[in-house]
Tab-separated table of C-alpha atoms in Angstrom:
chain	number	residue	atom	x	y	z
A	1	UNK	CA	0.000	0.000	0.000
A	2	UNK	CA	1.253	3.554	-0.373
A	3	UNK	CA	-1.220	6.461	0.429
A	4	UNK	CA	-3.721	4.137	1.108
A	5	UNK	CA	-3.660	2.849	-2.555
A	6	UNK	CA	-2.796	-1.027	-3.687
A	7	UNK	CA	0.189	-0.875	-5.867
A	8	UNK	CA	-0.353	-3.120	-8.671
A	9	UNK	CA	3.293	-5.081	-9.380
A	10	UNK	CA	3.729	-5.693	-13.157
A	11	UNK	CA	4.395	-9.284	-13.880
A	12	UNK	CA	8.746	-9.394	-14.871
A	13	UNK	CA	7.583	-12.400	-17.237
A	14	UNK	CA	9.683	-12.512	-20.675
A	15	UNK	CA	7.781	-12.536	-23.533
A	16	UNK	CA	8.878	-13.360	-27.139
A	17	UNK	CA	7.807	-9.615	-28.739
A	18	UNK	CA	10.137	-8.039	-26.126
A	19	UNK	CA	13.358	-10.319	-26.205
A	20	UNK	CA	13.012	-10.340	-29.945
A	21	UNK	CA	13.121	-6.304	-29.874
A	22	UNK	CA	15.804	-6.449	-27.735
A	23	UNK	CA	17.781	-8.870	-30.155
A	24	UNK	CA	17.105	-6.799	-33.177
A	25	UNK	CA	18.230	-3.184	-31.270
A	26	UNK	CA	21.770	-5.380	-30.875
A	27	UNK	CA	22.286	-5.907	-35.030
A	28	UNK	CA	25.192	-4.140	-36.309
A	29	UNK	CA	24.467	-2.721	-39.172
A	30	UNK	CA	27.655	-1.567	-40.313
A	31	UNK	CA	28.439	-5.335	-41.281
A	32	UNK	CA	26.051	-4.775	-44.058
A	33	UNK	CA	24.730	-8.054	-43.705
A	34	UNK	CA	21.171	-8.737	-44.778
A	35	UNK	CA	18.888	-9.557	-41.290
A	36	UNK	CA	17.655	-12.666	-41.178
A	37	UNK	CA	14.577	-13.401	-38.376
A	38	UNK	CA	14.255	-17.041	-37.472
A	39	UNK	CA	12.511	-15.567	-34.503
A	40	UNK	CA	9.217	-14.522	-34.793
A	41	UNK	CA	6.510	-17.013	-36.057
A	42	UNK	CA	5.190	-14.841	-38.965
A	43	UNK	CA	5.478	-16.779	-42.055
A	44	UNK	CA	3.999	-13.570	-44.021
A	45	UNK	CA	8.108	-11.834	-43.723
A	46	UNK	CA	9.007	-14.591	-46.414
A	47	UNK	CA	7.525	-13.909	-50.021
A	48	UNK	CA	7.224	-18.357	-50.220
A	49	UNK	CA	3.708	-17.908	-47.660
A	50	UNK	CA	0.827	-15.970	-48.802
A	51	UNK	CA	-2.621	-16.244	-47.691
A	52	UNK	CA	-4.959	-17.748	-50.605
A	53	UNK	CA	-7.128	-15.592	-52.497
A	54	UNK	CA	-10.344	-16.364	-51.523
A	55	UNK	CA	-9.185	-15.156	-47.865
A	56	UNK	CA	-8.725	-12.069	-49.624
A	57	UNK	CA	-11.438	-11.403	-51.948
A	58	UNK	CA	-14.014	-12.337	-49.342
A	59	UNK	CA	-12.452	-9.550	-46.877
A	60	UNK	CA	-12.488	-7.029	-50.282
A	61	UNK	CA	-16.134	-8.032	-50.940
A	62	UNK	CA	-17.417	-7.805	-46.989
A	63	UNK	CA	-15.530	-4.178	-46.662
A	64	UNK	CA	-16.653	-2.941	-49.508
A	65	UNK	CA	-20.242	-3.743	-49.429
A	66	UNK	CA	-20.886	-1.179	-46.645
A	67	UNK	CA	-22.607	-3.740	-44.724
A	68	UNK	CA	-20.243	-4.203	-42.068
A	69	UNK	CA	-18.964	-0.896	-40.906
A	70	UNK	CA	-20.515	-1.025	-37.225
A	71	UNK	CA	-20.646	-3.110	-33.962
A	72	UNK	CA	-20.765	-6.955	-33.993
A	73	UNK	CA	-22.349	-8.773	-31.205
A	74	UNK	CA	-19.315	-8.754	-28.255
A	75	UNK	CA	-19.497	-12.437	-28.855
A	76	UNK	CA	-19.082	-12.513	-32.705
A	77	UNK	CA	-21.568	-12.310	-35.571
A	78	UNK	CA	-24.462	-14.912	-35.806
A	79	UNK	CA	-22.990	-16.495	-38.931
A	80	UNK	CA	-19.363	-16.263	-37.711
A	81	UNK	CA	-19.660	-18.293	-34.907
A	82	UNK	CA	-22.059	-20.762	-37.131
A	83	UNK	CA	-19.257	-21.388	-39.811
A	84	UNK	CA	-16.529	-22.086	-36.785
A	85	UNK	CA	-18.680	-24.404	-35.489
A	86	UNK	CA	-19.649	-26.423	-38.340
A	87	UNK	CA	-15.748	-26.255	-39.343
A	88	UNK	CA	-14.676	-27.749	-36.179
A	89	UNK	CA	-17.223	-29.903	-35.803
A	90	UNK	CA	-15.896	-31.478	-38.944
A	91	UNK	CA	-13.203	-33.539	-36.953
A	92	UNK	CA	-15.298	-34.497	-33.851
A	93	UNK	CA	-17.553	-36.767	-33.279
A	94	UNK	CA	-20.631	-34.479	-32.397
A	95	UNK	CA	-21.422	-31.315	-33.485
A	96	UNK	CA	-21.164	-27.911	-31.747
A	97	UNK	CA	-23.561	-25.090	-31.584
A	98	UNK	CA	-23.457	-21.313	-32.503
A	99	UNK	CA	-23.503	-20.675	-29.019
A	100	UNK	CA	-19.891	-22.379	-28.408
A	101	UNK	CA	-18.506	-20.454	-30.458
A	102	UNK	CA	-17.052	-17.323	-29.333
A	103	UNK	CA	-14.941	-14.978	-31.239
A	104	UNK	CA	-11.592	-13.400	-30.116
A	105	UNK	CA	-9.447	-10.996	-31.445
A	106	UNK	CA	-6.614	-13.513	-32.325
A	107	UNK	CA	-5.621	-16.794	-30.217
A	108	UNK	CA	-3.677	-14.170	-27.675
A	109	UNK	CA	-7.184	-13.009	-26.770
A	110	UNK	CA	-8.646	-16.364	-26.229
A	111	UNK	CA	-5.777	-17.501	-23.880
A	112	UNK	CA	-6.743	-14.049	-22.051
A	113	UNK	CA	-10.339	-15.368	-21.859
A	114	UNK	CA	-9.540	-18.634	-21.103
A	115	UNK	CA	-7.625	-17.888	-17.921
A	116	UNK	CA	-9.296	-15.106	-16.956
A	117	UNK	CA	-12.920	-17.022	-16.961
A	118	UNK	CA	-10.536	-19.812	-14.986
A	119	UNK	CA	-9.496	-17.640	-12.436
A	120	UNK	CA	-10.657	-17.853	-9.111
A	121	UNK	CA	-8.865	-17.148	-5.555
A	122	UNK	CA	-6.057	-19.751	-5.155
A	123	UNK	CA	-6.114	-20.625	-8.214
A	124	UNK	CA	-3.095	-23.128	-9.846
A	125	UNK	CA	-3.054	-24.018	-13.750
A	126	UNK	CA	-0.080	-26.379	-15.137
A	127	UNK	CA	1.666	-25.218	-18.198
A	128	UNK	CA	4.208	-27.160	-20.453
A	129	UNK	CA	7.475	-26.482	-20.852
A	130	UNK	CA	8.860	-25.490	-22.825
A	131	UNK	CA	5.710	-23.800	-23.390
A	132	UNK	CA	4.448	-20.106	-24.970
A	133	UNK	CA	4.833	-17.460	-22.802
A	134	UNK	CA	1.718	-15.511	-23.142
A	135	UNK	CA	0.279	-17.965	-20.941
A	136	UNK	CA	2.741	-17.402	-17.615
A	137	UNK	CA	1.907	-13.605	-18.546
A	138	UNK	CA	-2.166	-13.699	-18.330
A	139	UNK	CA	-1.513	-16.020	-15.492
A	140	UNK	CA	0.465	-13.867	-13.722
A	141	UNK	CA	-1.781	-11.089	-14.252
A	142	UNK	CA	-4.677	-12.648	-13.135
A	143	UNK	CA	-3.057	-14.077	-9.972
A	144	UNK	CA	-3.236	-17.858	-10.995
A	145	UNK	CA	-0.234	-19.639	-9.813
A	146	UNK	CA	1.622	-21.189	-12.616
A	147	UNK	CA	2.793	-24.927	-12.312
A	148	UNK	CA	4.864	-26.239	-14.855
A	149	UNK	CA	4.781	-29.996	-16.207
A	150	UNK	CA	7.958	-31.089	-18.796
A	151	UNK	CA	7.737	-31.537	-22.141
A	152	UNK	CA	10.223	-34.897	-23.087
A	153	UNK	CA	12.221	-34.014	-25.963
A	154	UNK	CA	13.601	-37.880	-26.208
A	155	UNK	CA	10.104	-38.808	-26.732
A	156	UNK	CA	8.592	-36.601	-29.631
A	157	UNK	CA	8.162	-34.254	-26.602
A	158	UNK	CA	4.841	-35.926	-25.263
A	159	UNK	CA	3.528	-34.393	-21.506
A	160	UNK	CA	5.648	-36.253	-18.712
A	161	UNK	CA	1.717	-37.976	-17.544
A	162	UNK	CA	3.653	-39.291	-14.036
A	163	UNK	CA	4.296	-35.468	-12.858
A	164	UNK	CA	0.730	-34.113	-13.564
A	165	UNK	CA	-0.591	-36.440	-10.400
A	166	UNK	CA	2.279	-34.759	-8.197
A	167	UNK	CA	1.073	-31.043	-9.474
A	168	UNK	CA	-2.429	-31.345	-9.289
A	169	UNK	CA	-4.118	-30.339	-6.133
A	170	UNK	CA	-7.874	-29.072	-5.323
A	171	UNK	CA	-7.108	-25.851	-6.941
A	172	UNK	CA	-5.541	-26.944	-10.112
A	173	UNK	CA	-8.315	-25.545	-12.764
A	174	UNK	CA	-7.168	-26.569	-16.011
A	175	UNK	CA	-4.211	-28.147	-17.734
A	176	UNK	CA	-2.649	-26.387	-21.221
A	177	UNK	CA	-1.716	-28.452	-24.076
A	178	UNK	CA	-0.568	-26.824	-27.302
A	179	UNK	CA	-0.604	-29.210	-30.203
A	180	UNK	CA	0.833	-29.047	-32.712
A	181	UNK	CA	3.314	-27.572	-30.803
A	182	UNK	CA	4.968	-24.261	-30.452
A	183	UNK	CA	7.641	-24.000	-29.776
A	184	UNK	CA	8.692	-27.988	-30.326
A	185	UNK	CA	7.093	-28.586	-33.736
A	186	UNK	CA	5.669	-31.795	-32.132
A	187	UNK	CA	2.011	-33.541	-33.127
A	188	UNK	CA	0.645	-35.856	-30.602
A	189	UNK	CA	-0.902	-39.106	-31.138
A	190	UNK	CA	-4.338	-40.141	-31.013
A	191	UNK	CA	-3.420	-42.409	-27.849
A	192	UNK	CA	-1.327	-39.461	-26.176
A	193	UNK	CA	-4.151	-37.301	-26.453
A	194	UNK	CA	-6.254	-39.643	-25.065
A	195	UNK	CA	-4.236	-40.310	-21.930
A	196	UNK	CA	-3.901	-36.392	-21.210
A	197	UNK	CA	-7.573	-36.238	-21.368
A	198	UNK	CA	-8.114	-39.468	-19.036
A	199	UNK	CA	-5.572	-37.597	-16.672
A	200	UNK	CA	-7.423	-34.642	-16.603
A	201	UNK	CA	-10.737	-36.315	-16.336
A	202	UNK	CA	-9.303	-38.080	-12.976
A	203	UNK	CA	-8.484	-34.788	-11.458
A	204	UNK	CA	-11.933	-32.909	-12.498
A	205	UNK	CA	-9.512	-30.336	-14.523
A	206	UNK	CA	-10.458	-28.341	-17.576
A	207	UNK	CA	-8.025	-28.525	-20.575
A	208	UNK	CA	-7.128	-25.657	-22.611
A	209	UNK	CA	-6.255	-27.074	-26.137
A	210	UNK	CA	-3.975	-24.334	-27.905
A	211	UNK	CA	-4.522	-25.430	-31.413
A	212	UNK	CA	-3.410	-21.601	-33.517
A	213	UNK	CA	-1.487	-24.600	-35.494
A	214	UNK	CA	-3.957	-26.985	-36.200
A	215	UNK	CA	-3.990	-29.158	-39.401
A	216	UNK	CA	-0.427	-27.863	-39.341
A	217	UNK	CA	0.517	-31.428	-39.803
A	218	UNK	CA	3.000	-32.877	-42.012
A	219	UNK	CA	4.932	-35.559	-40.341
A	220	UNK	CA	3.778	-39.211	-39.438
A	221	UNK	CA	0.931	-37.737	-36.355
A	222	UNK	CA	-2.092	-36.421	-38.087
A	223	UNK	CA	-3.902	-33.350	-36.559
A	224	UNK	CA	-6.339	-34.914	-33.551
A	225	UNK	CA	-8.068	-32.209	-32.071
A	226	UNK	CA	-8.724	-32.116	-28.407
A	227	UNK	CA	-11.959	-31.787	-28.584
A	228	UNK	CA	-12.414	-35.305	-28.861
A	229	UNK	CA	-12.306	-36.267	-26.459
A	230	UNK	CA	-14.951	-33.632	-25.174
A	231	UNK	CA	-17.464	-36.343	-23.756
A	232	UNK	CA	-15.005	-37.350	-21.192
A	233	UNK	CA	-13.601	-34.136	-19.923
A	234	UNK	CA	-14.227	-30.430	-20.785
A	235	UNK	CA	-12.242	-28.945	-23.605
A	236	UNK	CA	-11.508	-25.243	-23.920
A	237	UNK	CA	-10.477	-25.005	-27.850
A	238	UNK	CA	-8.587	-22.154	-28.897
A	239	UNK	CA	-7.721	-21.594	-32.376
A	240	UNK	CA	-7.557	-18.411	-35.157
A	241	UNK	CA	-6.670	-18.234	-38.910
A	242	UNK	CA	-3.455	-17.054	-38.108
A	243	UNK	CA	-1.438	-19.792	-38.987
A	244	UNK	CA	-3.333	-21.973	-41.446
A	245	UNK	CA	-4.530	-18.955	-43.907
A	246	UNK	CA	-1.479	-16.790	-42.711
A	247	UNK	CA	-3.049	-13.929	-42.099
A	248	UNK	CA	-1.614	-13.441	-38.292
A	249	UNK	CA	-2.508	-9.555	-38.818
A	250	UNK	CA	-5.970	-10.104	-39.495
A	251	UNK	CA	-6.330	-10.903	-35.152
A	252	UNK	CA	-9.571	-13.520	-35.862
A	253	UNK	CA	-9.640	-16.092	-33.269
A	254	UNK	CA	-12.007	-18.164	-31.377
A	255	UNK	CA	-12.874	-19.341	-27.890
A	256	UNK	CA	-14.958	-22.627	-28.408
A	257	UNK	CA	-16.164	-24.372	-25.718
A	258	UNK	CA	-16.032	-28.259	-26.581
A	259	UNK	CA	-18.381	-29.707	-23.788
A	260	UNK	CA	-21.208	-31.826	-25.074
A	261	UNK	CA	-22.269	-32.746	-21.930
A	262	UNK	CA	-21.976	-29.677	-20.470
A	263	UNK	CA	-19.768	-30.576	-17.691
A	264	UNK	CA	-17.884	-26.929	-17.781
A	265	UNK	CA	-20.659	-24.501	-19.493
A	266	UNK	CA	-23.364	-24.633	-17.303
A	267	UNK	CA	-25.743	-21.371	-16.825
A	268	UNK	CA	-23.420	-19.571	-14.651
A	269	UNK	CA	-20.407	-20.168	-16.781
A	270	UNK	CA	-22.048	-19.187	-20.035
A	271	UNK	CA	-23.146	-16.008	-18.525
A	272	UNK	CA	-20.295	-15.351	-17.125
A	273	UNK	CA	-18.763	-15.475	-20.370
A	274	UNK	CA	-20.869	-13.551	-22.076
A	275	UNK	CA	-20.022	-10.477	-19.955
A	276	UNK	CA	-16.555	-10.793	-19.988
A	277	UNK	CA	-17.100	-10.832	-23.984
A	278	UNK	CA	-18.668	-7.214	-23.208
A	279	UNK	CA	-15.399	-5.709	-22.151
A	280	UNK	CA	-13.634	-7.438	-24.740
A	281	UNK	CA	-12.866	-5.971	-28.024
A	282	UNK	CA	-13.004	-8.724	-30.885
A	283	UNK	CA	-11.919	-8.369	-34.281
A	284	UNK	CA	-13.548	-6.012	-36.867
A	285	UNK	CA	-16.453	-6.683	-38.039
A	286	UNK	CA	-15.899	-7.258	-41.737
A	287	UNK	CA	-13.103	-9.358	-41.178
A	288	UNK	CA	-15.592	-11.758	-39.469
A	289	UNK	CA	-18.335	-11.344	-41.998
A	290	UNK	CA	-15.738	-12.423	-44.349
A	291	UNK	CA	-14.534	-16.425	-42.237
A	292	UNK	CA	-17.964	-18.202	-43.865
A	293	UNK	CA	-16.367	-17.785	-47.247
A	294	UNK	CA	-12.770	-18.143	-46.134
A	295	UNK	CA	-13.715	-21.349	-44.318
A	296	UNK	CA	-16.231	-23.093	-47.172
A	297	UNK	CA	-14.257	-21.901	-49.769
A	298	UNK	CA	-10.487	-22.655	-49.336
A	299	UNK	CA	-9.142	-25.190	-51.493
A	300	UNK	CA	-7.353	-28.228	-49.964
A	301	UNK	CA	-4.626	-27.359	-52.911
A	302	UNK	CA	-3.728	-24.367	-50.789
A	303	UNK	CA	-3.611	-26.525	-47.809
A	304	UNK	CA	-1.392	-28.894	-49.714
A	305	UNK	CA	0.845	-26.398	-50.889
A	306	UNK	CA	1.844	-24.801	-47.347
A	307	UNK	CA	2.170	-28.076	-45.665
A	308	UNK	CA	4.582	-28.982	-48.580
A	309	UNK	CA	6.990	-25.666	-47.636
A	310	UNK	CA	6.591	-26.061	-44.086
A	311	UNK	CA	7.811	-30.154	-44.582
A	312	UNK	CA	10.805	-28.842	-46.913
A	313	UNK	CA	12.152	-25.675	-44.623
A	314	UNK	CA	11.816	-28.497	-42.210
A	315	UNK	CA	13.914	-30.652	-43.630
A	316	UNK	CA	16.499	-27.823	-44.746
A	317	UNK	CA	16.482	-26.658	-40.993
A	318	UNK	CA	17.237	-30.495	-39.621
A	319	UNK	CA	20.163	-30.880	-42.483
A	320	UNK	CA	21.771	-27.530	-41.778
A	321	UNK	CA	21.578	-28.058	-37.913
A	322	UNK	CA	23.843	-31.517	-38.154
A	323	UNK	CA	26.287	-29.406	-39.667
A	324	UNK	CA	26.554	-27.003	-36.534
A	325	UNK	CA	28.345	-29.389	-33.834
A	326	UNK	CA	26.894	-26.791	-30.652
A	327	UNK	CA	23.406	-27.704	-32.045
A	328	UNK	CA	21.337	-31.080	-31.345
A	329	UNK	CA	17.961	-32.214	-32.544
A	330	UNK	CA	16.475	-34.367	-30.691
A	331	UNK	CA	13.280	-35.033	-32.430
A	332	UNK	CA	12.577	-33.989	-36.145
A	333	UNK	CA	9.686	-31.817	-36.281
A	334	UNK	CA	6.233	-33.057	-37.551
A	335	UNK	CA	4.519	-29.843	-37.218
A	336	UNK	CA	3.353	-25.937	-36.696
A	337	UNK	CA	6.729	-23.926	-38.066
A	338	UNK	CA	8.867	-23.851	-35.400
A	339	UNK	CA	11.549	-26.564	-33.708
A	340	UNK	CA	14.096	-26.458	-30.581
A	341	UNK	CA	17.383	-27.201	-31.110
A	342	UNK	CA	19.766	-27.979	-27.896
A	343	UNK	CA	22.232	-25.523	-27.474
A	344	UNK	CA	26.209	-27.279	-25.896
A	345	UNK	CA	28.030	-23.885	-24.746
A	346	UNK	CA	30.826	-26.335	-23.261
A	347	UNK	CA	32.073	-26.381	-27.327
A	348	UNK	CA	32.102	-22.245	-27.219
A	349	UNK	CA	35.113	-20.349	-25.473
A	350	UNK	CA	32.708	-17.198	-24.841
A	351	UNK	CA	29.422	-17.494	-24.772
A	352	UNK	CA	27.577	-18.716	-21.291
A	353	UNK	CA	24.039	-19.335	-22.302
A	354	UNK	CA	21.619	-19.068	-24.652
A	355	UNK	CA	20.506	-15.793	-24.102
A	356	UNK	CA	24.250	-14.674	-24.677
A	357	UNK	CA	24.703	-16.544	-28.021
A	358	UNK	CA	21.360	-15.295	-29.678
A	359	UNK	CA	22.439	-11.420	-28.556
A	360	UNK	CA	26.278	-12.231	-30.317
A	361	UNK	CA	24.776	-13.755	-33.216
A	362	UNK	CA	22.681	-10.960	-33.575
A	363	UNK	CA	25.202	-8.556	-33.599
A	364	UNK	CA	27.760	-10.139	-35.330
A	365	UNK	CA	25.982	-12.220	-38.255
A	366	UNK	CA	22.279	-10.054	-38.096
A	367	UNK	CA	20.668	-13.415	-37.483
A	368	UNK	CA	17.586	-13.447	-35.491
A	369	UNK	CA	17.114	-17.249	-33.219
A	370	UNK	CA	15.050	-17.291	-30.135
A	371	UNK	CA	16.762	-18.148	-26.763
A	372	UNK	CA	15.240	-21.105	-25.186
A	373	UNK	CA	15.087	-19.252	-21.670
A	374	UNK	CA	11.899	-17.167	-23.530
A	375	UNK	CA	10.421	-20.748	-23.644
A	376	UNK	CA	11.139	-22.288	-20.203
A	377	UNK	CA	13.918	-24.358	-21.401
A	378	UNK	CA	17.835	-22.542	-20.721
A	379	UNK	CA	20.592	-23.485	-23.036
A	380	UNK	CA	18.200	-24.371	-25.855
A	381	UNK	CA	17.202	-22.394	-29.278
A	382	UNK	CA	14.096	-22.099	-31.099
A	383	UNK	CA	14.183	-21.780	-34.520
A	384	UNK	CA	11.147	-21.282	-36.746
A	385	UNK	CA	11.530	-22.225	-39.841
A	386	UNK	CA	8.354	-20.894	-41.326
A	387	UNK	CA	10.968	-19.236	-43.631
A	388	UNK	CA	12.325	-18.884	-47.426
A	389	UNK	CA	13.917	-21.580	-48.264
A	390	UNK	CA	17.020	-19.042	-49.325
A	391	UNK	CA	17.206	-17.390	-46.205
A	392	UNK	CA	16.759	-19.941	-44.015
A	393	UNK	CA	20.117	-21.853	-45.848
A	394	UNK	CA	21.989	-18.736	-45.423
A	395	UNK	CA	20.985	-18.023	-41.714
A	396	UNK	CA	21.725	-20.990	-40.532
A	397	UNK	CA	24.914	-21.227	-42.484
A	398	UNK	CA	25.962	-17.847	-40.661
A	399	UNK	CA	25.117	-19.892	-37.608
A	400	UNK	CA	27.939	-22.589	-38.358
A	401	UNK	CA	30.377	-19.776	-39.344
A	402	UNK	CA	29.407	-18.139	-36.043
A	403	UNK	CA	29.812	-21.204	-33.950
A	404	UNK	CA	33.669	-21.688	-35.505
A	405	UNK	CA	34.375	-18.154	-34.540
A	406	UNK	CA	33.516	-19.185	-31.196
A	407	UNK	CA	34.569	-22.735	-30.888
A	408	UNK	CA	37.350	-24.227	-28.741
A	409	UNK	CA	37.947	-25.922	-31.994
A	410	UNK	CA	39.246	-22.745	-34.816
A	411	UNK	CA	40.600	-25.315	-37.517
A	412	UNK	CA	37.037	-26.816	-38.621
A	413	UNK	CA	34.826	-25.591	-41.448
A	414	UNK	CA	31.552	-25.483	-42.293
């Protein structure tokens, strides 16, 4: 207290926008070297990923018409939420209703939502790690104690299932799982899915299924969505067109709630969501006039086409990495656009983390690679590699040349 007025303590969580800011204020650009980000998971940077246009012709069409210049519903429009539905309900094995469907400016909002509707005094939620940060933020803001459960990156980094029993108590509300994953590139299993969901069934916990990446699928895993599993324990689905249409500017999400049997939206909770919709600010309202036609009218050519750059700077990004001897990859990515690569600073003379060899590498090649420590995991890397195929060779071949300027070892080559 001071004056007699609670002083509100901002949360000292680090979040990717801000260590990514402070990596590019550290380029030199008197090297002249062209920057390369590897950072930021915005595949629209790279000239390879456009959105398809259909995405953009309805958006011209639903701006233009002069329809859709005021307020939407602080839920979403009617036939918004209609056309998520039906699109989700698509891959589960009952269908969902208008009124699940609740629309978010982006997935970032919906996380917001999700925890803040979760939150309640005493409050614990478990979170992966490595995980996305935006969660421990919201969290932190809303007072909800943060427990974290590993990731396993020896087994396609699957949840470590024998630590959730140790972490859950009478105040655990809900368990996070973000599949496919950011920032691991992993895609769980039918079966894996189905034991998290048995786990959090046995512990009366919601689970909050990040899926900004779904269909993002390319490896052996298809996309399973949570929501699945729905009949046997409440599933908060969050999801957007960021990543699948990439359009990440466009901020349309959605907040779904995948409960047939209503075990989580009961009367209270439905009106409880509703008014926190009211002081929410969702996306505008021609760019959600405009997801019926994006969603019925996408081809699966389009589809095809991003999964089949996603699989190949995939590849590229596992090839190049073998040939950087401070760098291991434990499991090849089957998914979403980025991967984590182990970072060995025992082979560097002068770097002591991560967080030290992303800042050098910035400044001394203008390459732009997450530090693992954003993540929850210290001494690792993430790299997306939602990238031009080009750029993403000569980044991480700056990497290698970096890592023999460094090494204890000055003879190799790369």
């Amino acid at each position: 207290m001071e004056n007699g007025i609670a002083k509100m303590e901002t949360p000292t969580n680090i979040t990717i926008k801000g260590i990514l800011g402070m990596l590019m204020a550290n380029i030199d650009y008197e090297n002249k070297k062209k920057v390369i980000s590897l950072g930021m998971g915005d595949p629209t940077a790279f000239s390879c990923f456009n959105t398809t246009s259909v995405a953009e012709d309805a958006v011209a069409d639903t701006l233009t018409s002069q329809k859709f210049n005021g307020y939407s519903p602080t839920v979403g429009l009617p036939q918004t939420r209609k056309a998520i539905g039906e699109y989700l309900s698509i891959n589960l094995p009952y269908k969902l209703s208008p009124d699940d469907v609740y629309i978010t400016a982006g997935c970032t909002q919906a996380i917001e939502v999700a925890i803040s509707i979760l939150a309640t005094p005493n409050a614990n939620i478990l979170l992966p790690r490595p995980g996305f940060p935006i969660y421990e933020l919201c969290a932190a803001f809303r007072n909800v104690e943060i427990r974290h459960f590993d990731l396993l990156p020896e087994n396609n980094w699957e949840v470590d299932l024998n630590t959730i029993d140790e972490l859950t108590d009478h105040n655990t509300v809900a368990i996070v799982i973000i599949n496919p994953g950011n920032p691991c590139g992993n895609v769980y299993s039918y079966q894996h899915l189905k034991k998290i969901a048995e786990t959090a069934k046995k512990h009366k916990i919601v689970v909050i299924a990040d899926e900004v990446y779904g269909h993002l699928a390319f490896g052996q895993n298809p996309f399973v969505p949570m929501g699945v599993f729905g009949s046997m324990v409440p599933v908060l689905t969050l999801g957007s067109l960021s990543k699948r249409w990439i359009v990440p500017g466009w901020r349309l999400g959605w907040f779904v709630t995948t409960d047939p049997n209503s075990m989580f939206k009961n009367t209270k909770t439905v009106e409880r969501l509703k008014k926190y919709f009211d002081i929410c600010g969702g996306p505008a309202t021609f760019i959600q006039a405009a997801v019926p036609r994006i969603l019925k009218e996408t081809s699966d050519t389009f589809f095809t086409k991003t999964l089949g750059i996603l699989k190949q700077t995939s590849d590229i990004c596992i090839k190049k990495v073998k040939d950087i001897p401070c760098f291991t990859c434990p499991t090849k990515p089957q998914g979403s656009m980025t991967m984590m690569v182990k970072l060995n600073v025992s082979l560097l003379k002068d770097i002591n983390d991560d967080i030290d060899f992303c800042f050098k590498l910035a400044k001394e090649e203008s390459v732009i690679l997450l530090p693992g420590l954003t993540v929850g995991l210290k001494n690792w890397v993430r790299i997306t590699f939602a990238a031009e195929p080009s750029f993403l060779e000569e980044a991480l071949e700056r990497v290698g040349s970096f890592y023999h300027r460094h090494s204890y070892d000055t003879n190799g080559s790369i």
